[in-house]
């Protein structure tokens, strides 16, 4: 889950020290690719160029590479597609040496960021901030040493909500390992908080 933040704030972030965007293919400008890399690095590691780390699974997040990034216009608006890659390491596996289900969810959530950021840049709107739901299907196991290719595509933007489709595949043979649909939305702090009811003090009907 990533909270809502402005594009102006993201533009002020330092360059990501771990990403060479010259190796990222796609139709975005180099400047927009670099900005996307900066935002992803900051969100996934909690780090700036000083190396300070304060984010969940940052050791995995910093290894995630943006391989492709495209944005195009169609009859329904703007669609963005990103492809990330990562090599499965032991810290991503369960005790049987296969990719952990929780890590799969983390990789999907993280790999949805590049197309979301790119779409926001082109459309000129704020980045949808928080994960609301994720429907995941596991098809085949991933193994240590395997290079994963994670493709995420925006399929609908409605108001402040965005839906994306994601797939994790074995880069070597294209076998699908995991598929998912994720819903994200801006949860503005200006919205009134939901009431909290205790069991010993239920709401009156």
mmCIF file of N, CA and C in Angstrom, residues 18-79:
data_model
loop_
_atom_site.group_PDB
_atom_site.id
_atom_site.type_symbol
_atom_site.label_atom_id
_atom_site.label_comp_id
_atom_site.label_asym_id
_atom_site.label_seq_id
_atom_site.Cartn_x
_atom_site.Cartn_y
_atom_site.Cartn_z
ATOM 1 N N UNK A 18 20.362 2.987 -8.413
ATOM 2 C CA UNK A 18 20.417 1.575 -8.792
ATOM 3 C C UNK A 18 19.840 1.273 -10.164
ATOM 4 N N UNK A 19 19.331 2.287 -10.882
ATOM 5 C CA UNK A 19 18.653 2.037 -12.149
ATOM 6 C C UNK A 19 19.308 2.814 -13.281
ATOM 7 N N UNK A 20 19.703 2.092 -14.317
ATOM 8 C CA UNK A 20 20.202 2.715 -15.548
ATOM 9 C C UNK A 20 19.051 2.727 -16.536
ATOM 10 N N UNK A 21 18.362 3.865 -16.656
ATOM 11 C CA UNK A 21 17.166 3.909 -17.498
ATOM 12 C C UNK A 21 17.498 3.811 -18.990
ATOM 13 N N UNK A 22 18.770 3.900 -19.339
ATOM 14 C CA UNK A 22 19.130 3.711 -20.745
ATOM 15 C C UNK A 22 18.842 2.271 -21.181
ATOM 16 N N UNK A 23 18.705 1.378 -20.200
ATOM 17 C CA UNK A 23 18.390 -0.017 -20.504
ATOM 18 C C UNK A 23 16.887 -0.294 -20.457
ATOM 19 N N UNK A 24 16.090 0.709 -20.138
ATOM 20 C CA UNK A 24 14.645 0.558 -20.093
ATOM 21 C C UNK A 24 14.056 0.934 -21.445
ATOM 22 N N UNK A 25 13.444 -0.013 -22.134
ATOM 23 C CA UNK A 25 12.867 0.266 -23.447
ATOM 24 C C UNK A 25 11.446 0.790 -23.274
ATOM 25 N N UNK A 26 10.912 1.416 -24.329
ATOM 26 C CA UNK A 26 9.557 1.948 -24.265
ATOM 27 C C UNK A 26 9.489 3.342 -24.858
ATOM 28 N N UNK A 27 8.272 3.875 -24.950
ATOM 29 C CA UNK A 27 8.074 5.134 -25.662
ATOM 30 C C UNK A 27 8.114 6.375 -24.782
ATOM 31 N N UNK A 28 8.391 6.224 -23.494
ATOM 32 C CA UNK A 28 8.532 7.395 -22.640
ATOM 33 C C UNK A 28 9.875 8.070 -22.864
ATOM 34 N N UNK A 29 9.958 9.343 -22.540
ATOM 35 C CA UNK A 29 11.224 10.047 -22.638
ATOM 36 C C UNK A 29 12.174 9.532 -21.559
ATOM 37 N N UNK A 30 13.450 9.755 -21.751
ATOM 38 C CA UNK A 30 14.421 9.345 -20.740
ATOM 39 C C UNK A 30 14.140 10.044 -19.407
ATOM 40 N N UNK A 31 13.726 11.304 -19.485
ATOM 41 C CA UNK A 31 13.425 12.057 -18.261
ATOM 42 C C UNK A 31 12.283 11.410 -17.485
ATOM 43 N N UNK A 32 11.208 11.009 -18.192
ATOM 44 C CA UNK A 32 10.079 10.385 -17.519
ATOM 45 C C UNK A 32 10.424 8.986 -17.004
ATOM 46 N N UNK A 33 11.283 8.280 -17.727
ATOM 47 C CA UNK A 33 11.739 6.976 -17.241
ATOM 48 C C UNK A 33 12.549 7.138 -15.958
ATOM 49 N N UNK A 34 13.414 8.146 -15.932
ATOM 50 C CA UNK A 34 14.230 8.374 -14.741
ATOM 51 C C UNK A 34 13.375 8.792 -13.553
ATOM 52 N N UNK A 35 12.382 9.649 -13.805
ATOM 53 C CA UNK A 35 11.482 10.057 -12.731
ATOM 54 C C UNK A 35 10.731 8.854 -12.178
ATOM 55 N N UNK A 36 10.255 7.989 -13.060
ATOM 56 C CA UNK A 36 9.560 6.777 -12.626
ATOM 57 C C UNK A 36 10.477 5.906 -11.777
ATOM 58 N N UNK A 37 11.727 5.762 -12.200
ATOM 59 C CA UNK A 37 12.697 4.962 -11.441
ATOM 60 C C UNK A 37 12.960 5.583 -10.076
ATOM 61 N N UNK A 38 13.074 6.910 -10.021
ATOM 62 C CA UNK A 38 13.314 7.591 -8.748
ATOM 63 C C UNK A 38 12.181 7.329 -7.759
ATOM 64 N N UNK A 39 10.940 7.458 -8.252
ATOM 65 C CA UNK A 39 9.773 7.272 -7.384
ATOM 66 C C UNK A 39 9.695 5.828 -6.894
ATOM 67 N N UNK A 40 9.902 4.878 -7.801
ATOM 68 C CA UNK A 40 9.848 3.467 -7.413
ATOM 69 C C UNK A 40 10.910 3.147 -6.369
ATOM 70 N N UNK A 41 12.126 3.637 -6.587
ATOM 71 C CA UNK A 41 13.212 3.365 -5.637
ATOM 72 C C UNK A 41 12.861 3.911 -4.262
ATOM 73 N N UNK A 42 12.315 5.124 -4.231
ATOM 74 C CA UNK A 42 11.968 5.748 -2.955
ATOM 75 C C UNK A 42 10.830 4.996 -2.266
ATOM 76 N N UNK A 43 9.786 4.628 -3.013
ATOM 77 C CA UNK A 43 8.648 3.937 -2.420
ATOM 78 C C UNK A 43 8.998 2.528 -1.948
ATOM 79 N N UNK A 44 9.854 1.834 -2.696
ATOM 80 C CA UNK A 44 10.139 0.434 -2.388
ATOM 81 C C UNK A 44 11.258 0.250 -1.383
ATOM 82 N N UNK A 45 12.110 1.253 -1.211
ATOM 83 C CA UNK A 45 13.235 1.101 -0.286
ATOM 84 C C UNK A 45 13.202 2.103 0.857
ATOM 85 N N UNK A 46 12.430 3.180 0.708
ATOM 86 C CA UNK A 46 12.469 4.221 1.720
ATOM 87 C C UNK A 46 13.791 4.956 1.714
ATOM 88 N N UNK A 47 14.522 4.857 0.588
ATOM 89 C CA UNK A 47 15.887 5.358 0.527
ATOM 90 C C UNK A 47 16.028 6.543 -0.415
ATOM 91 N N UNK A 48 16.979 7.383 -0.104
ATOM 92 C CA UNK A 48 17.466 8.371 -1.053
ATOM 93 C C UNK A 48 18.913 7.999 -1.365
ATOM 94 N N UNK A 49 19.678 8.873 -1.938
ATOM 95 C CA UNK A 49 21.047 8.526 -2.319
ATOM 96 C C UNK A 49 21.943 8.308 -1.107
ATOM 97 N N UNK A 50 21.507 8.677 0.096
ATOM 98 C CA UNK A 50 22.306 8.443 1.291
ATOM 99 C C UNK A 50 22.277 6.979 1.703
ATOM 100 N N UNK A 51 21.332 6.217 1.131
ATOM 101 C CA UNK A 51 21.238 4.798 1.421
ATOM 102 C C UNK A 51 20.404 4.462 2.638
ATOM 103 N N UNK A 52 19.795 5.462 3.270
ATOM 104 C CA UNK A 52 18.932 5.197 4.422
ATOM 105 C C UNK A 52 17.752 4.321 3.990
ATOM 106 N N UNK A 53 17.479 3.274 4.753
ATOM 107 C CA UNK A 53 16.426 2.324 4.391
ATOM 108 C C UNK A 53 15.389 2.216 5.495
ATOM 109 N N UNK A 54 14.126 2.306 5.123
ATOM 110 C CA UNK A 54 13.065 2.198 6.126
ATOM 111 C C UNK A 54 11.781 1.678 5.496
ATOM 112 N N UNK A 55 11.862 0.678 4.630
ATOM 113 C CA UNK A 55 10.674 0.178 3.949
ATOM 114 C C UNK A 55 10.622 -1.345 4.034
ATOM 115 N N UNK A 56 9.394 -1.880 4.021
ATOM 116 C CA UNK A 56 9.182 -3.325 4.057
ATOM 117 C C UNK A 56 9.845 -3.999 2.866
ATOM 118 N N UNK A 57 10.585 -5.080 3.113
ATOM 119 C CA UNK A 57 11.230 -5.889 2.068
ATOM 120 C C UNK A 57 12.073 -5.053 1.114
ATOM 121 N N UNK A 58 12.740 -4.033 1.651
ATOM 122 C CA UNK A 58 13.534 -3.148 0.800
ATOM 123 C C UNK A 58 14.688 -3.886 0.112
ATOM 124 N N UNK A 59 15.188 -4.964 0.735
ATOM 125 C CA UNK A 59 16.276 -5.712 0.105
ATOM 126 C C UNK A 59 15.820 -6.368 -1.194
ATOM 127 N N UNK A 60 14.526 -6.702 -1.284
ATOM 128 C CA UNK A 60 13.961 -7.252 -2.514
ATOM 129 C C UNK A 60 13.582 -6.120 -3.462
ATOM 130 N N UNK A 61 12.954 -5.081 -2.930
ATOM 131 C CA UNK A 61 12.518 -3.959 -3.759
ATOM 132 C C UNK A 61 13.644 -3.302 -4.522
ATOM 133 N N UNK A 62 14.828 -3.203 -3.920
ATOM 134 C CA UNK A 62 15.934 -2.536 -4.611
ATOM 135 C C UNK A 62 16.493 -3.383 -5.752
ATOM 136 N N UNK A 63 16.157 -4.678 -5.785
ATOM 137 C CA UNK A 63 16.632 -5.553 -6.863
ATOM 138 C C UNK A 63 15.683 -5.587 -8.058
ATOM 139 N N UNK A 64 14.508 -4.996 -7.898
ATOM 140 C CA UNK A 64 13.510 -5.005 -8.969
ATOM 141 C C UNK A 64 13.886 -3.982 -10.039
ATOM 142 N N UNK A 65 14.015 -4.420 -11.271
ATOM 143 C CA UNK A 65 14.450 -3.562 -12.372
ATOM 144 C C UNK A 65 13.302 -3.299 -13.348
ATOM 145 N N UNK A 66 13.209 -2.057 -13.807
ATOM 146 C CA UNK A 66 12.198 -1.690 -14.804
ATOM 147 C C UNK A 66 12.789 -1.960 -16.187
ATOM 148 N N UNK A 67 12.242 -2.956 -16.877
ATOM 149 C CA UNK A 67 12.775 -3.348 -18.182
ATOM 150 C C UNK A 67 12.073 -2.633 -19.337
ATOM 151 N N UNK A 68 10.753 -2.423 -19.203
ATOM 152 C CA UNK A 68 9.967 -1.789 -20.265
ATOM 153 C C UNK A 68 8.940 -0.849 -19.648
ATOM 154 N N UNK A 69 8.615 0.214 -20.394
ATOM 155 C CA UNK A 69 7.618 1.168 -19.915
ATOM 156 C C UNK A 69 7.013 1.887 -21.114
ATOM 157 N N UNK A 70 5.705 1.685 -21.321
ATOM 158 C CA UNK A 70 5.009 2.287 -22.461
ATOM 159 C C UNK A 70 3.695 2.907 -22.010
ATOM 160 N N UNK A 71 3.323 3.988 -22.664
ATOM 161 C CA UNK A 71 2.026 4.631 -22.447
ATOM 162 C C UNK A 71 1.438 4.953 -23.815
ATOM 163 N N UNK A 72 0.134 4.675 -24.000
ATOM 164 C CA UNK A 72 -0.496 5.013 -25.278
ATOM 165 C C UNK A 72 -1.942 5.427 -25.038
ATOM 166 N N UNK A 73 -2.463 6.193 -25.987
ATOM 167 C CA UNK A 73 -3.845 6.650 -25.933
ATOM 168 C C UNK A 73 -4.714 5.749 -26.797
ATOM 169 N N UNK A 74 -5.928 5.502 -26.316
ATOM 170 C CA UNK A 74 -6.882 4.705 -27.084
ATOM 171 C C UNK A 74 -8.286 5.268 -26.871
ATOM 172 N N UNK A 75 -9.296 4.511 -27.302
ATOM 173 C CA UNK A 75 -10.661 5.030 -27.250
ATOM 174 C C UNK A 75 -11.182 5.214 -25.831
ATOM 175 N N UNK A 76 -10.556 4.586 -24.851
ATOM 176 C CA UNK A 76 -11.022 4.710 -23.469
ATOM 177 C C UNK A 76 -10.156 5.643 -22.627
ATOM 178 N N UNK A 77 -9.108 6.203 -23.236
ATOM 179 C CA UNK A 77 -8.246 7.117 -22.487
ATOM 180 C C UNK A 77 -6.780 6.769 -22.645
ATOM 181 N N UNK A 78 -6.074 6.693 -21.531
ATOM 182 C CA UNK A 78 -4.642 6.413 -21.532
ATOM 183 C C UNK A 78 -4.386 5.072 -20.864
ATOM 184 N N UNK A 79 -3.593 4.238 -21.522
ATOM 185 C CA UNK A 79 -3.212 2.938 -20.978
ATOM 186 C C UNK A 79 -1.701 2.913 -20.788
#
